[in-house]
mmCIF file with all atom_site columns, C-alpha atoms in Angstrom:
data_model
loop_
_atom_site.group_PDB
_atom_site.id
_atom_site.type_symbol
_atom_site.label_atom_id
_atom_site.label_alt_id
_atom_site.label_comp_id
_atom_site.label_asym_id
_atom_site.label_entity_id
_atom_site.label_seq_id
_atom_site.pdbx_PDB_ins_code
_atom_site.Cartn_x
_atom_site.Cartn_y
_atom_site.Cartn_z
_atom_site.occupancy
_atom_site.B_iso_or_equiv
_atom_site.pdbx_formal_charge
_atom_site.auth_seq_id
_atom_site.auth_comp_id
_atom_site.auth_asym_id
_atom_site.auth_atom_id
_atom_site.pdbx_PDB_model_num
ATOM 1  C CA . UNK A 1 1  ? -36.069 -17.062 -42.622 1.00 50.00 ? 1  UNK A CA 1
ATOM 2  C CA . UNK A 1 2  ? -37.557 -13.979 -40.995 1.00 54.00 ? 2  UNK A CA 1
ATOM 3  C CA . UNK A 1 3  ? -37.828 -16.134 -37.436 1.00 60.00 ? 3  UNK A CA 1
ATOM 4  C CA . UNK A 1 4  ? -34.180 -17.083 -37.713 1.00 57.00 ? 4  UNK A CA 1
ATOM 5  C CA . UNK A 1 5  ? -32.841 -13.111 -38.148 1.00 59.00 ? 5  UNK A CA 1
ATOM 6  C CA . UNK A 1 6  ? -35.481 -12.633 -35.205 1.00 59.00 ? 6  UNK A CA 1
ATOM 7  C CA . UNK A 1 7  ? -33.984 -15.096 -33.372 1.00 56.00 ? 7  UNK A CA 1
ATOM 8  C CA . UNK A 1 8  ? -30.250 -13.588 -34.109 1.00 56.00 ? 8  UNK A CA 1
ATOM 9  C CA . UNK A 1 9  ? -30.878 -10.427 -33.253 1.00 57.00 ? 9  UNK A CA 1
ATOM 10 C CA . UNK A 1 10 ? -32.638 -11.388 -29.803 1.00 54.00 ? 10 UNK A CA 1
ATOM 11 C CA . UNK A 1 11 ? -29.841 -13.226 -29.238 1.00 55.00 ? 11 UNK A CA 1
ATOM 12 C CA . UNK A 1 12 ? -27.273 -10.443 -29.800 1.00 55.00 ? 12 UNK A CA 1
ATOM 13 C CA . UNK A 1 13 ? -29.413 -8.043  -27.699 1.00 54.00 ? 13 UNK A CA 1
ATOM 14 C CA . UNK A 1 14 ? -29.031 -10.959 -24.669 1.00 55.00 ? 14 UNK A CA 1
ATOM 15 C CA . UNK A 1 15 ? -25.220 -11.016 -25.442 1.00 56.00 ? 15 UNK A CA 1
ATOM 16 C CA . UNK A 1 16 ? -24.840 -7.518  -25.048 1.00 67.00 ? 16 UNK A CA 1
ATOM 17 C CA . UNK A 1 17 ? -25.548 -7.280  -21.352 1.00 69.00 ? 17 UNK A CA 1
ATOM 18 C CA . UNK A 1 18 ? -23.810 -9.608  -20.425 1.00 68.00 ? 18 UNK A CA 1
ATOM 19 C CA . UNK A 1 19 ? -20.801 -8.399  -22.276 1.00 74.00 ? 19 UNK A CA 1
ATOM 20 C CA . UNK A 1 20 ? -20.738 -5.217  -20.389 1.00 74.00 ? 20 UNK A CA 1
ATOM 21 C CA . UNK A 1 21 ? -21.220 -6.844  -16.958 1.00 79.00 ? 21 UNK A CA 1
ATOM 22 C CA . UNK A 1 22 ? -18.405 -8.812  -17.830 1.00 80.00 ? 22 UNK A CA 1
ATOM 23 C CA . UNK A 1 23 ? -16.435 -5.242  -18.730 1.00 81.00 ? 23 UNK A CA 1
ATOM 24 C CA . UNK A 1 24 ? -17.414 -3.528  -15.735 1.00 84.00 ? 24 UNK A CA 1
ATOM 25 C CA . UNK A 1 25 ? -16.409 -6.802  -13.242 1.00 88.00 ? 25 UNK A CA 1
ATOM 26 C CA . UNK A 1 26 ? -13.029 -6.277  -14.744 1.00 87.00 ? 26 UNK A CA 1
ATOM 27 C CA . UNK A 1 27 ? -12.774 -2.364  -14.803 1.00 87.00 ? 27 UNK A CA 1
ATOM 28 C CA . UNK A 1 28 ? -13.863 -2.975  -10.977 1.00 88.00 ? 28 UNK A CA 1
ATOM 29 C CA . UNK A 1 29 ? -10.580 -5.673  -10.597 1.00 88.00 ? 29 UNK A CA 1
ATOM 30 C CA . UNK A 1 30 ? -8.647  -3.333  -12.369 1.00 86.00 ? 30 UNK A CA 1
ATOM 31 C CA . UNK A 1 31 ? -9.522  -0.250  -10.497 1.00 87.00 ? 31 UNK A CA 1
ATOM 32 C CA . UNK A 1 32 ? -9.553  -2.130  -7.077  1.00 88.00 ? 32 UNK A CA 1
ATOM 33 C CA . UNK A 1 33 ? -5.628  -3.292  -8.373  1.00 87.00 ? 33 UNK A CA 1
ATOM 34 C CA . UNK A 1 34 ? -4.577  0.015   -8.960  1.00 86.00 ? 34 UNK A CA 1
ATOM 35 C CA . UNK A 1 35 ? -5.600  1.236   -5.961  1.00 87.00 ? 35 UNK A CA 1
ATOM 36 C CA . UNK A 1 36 ? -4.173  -1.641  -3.990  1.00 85.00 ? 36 UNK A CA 1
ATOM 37 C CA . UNK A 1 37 ? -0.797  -1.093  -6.043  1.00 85.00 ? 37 UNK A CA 1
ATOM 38 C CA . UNK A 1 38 ? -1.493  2.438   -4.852  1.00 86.00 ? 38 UNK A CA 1
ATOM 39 C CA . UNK A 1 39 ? -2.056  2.019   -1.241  1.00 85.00 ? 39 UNK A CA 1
ATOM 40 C CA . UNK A 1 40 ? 1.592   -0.109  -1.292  1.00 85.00 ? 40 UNK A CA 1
ATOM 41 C CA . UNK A 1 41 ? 3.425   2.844   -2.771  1.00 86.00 ? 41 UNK A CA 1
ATOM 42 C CA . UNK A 1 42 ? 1.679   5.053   -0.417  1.00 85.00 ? 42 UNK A CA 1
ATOM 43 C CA . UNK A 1 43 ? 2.984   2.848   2.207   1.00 85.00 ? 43 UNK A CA 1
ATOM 44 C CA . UNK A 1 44 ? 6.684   2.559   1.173   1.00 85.00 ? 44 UNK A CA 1
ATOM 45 C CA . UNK A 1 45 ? 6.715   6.449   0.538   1.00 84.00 ? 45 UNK A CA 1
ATOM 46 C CA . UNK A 1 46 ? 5.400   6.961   4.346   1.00 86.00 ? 46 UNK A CA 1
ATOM 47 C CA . UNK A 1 47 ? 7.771   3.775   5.533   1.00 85.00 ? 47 UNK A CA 1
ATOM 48 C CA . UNK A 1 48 ? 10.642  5.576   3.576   1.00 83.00 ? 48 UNK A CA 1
ATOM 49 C CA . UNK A 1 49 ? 9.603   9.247   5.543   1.00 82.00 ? 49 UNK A CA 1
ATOM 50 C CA . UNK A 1 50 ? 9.504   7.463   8.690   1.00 82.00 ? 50 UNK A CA 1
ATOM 51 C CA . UNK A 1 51 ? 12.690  5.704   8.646   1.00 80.00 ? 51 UNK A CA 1
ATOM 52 C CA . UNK A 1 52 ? 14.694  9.072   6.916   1.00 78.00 ? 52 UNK A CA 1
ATOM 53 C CA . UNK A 1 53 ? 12.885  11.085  10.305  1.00 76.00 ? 53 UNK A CA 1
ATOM 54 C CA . UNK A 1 54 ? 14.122  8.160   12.820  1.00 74.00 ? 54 UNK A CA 1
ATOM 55 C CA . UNK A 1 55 ? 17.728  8.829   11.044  1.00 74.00 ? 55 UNK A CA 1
ATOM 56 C CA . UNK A 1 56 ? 17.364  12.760  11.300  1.00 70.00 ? 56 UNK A CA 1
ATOM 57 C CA . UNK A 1 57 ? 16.199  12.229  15.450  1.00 68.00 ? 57 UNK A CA 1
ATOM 58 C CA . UNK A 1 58 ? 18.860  9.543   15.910  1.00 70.00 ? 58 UNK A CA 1
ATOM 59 C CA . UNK A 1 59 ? 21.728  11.793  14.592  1.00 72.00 ? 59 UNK A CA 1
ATOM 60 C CA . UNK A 1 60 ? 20.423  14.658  16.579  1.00 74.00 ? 60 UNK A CA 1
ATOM 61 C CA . UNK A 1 61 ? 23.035  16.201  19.009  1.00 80.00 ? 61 UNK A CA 1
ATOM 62 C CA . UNK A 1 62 ? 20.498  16.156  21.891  1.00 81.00 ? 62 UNK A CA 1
ATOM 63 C CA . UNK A 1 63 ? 19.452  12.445  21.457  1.00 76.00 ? 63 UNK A CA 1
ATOM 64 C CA . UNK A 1 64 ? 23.044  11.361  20.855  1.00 78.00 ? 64 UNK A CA 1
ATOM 65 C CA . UNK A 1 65 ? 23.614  13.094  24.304  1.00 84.00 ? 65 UNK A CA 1
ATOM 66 C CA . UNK A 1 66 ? 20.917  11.414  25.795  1.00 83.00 ? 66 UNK A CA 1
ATOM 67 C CA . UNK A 1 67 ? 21.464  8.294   24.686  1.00 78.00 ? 67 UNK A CA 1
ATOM 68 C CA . UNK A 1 68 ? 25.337  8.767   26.331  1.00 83.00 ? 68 UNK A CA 1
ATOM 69 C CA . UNK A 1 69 ? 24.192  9.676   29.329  1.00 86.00 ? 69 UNK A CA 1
ATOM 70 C CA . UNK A 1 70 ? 21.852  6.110   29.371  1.00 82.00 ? 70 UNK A CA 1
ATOM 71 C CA . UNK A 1 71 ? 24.437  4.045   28.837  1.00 79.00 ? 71 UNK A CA 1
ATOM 72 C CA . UNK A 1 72 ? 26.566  5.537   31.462  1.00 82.00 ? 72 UNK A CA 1
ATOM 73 C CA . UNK A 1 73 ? 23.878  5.022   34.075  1.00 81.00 ? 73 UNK A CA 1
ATOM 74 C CA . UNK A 1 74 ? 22.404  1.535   32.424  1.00 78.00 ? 74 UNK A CA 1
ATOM 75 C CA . UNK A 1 75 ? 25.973  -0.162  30.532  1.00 73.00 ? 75 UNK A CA 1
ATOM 76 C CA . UNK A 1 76 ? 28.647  1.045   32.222  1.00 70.00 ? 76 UNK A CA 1
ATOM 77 C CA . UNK A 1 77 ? 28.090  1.346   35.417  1.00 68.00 ? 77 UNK A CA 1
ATOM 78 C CA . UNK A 1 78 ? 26.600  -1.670  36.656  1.00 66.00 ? 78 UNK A CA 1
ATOM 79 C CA . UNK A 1 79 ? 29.303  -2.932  35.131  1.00 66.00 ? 79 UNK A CA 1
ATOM 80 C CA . UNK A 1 80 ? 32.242  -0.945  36.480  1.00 66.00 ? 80 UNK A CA 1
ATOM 81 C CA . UNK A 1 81 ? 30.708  0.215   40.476  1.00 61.00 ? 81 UNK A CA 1
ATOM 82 C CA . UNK A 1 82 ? 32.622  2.492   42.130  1.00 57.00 ? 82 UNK A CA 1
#
């Protein structure tokens, strides 16, 4: 009987390592997910800053004025010669 609780607690001691190789391979997934799911946010938010700047320039009296005068030159006039 003694070899058989010997043999049960050998074998628990073998289970245990393996149990918390298994729990850090997922806390790794997990963590790596997270910061993936981060990374994309991080992304959007930086997407969302760019395109809210590119609205700010576009709407800009300067660049609208610009952006007249090219399609006078480029449009308009090859279009209309004098």
């Amino acid at each position: 009987m003694q070899d058989v609780s010997e043999t049960i607690h050998l074998t628990t001691l073998a289970v245990q390592p393996l149990q918390v190789i298994v729990v850090l391979a997922l806390l790794v997934i997990l963590a790596t997910a997270a910061t993936a799911a981060t990374a994309a946010t991080l992304v959007l938010v930086m997407a969302a800053t760019a395109a809210t700047a590119a609205t700010a320039v576009i709407h800009h009296p300067v660049v609208d004025r610009l952006l007249a005068q090219w399609m006078l030159r480029m449009v308009v006039t090859p279009m209309h010669p004098t």
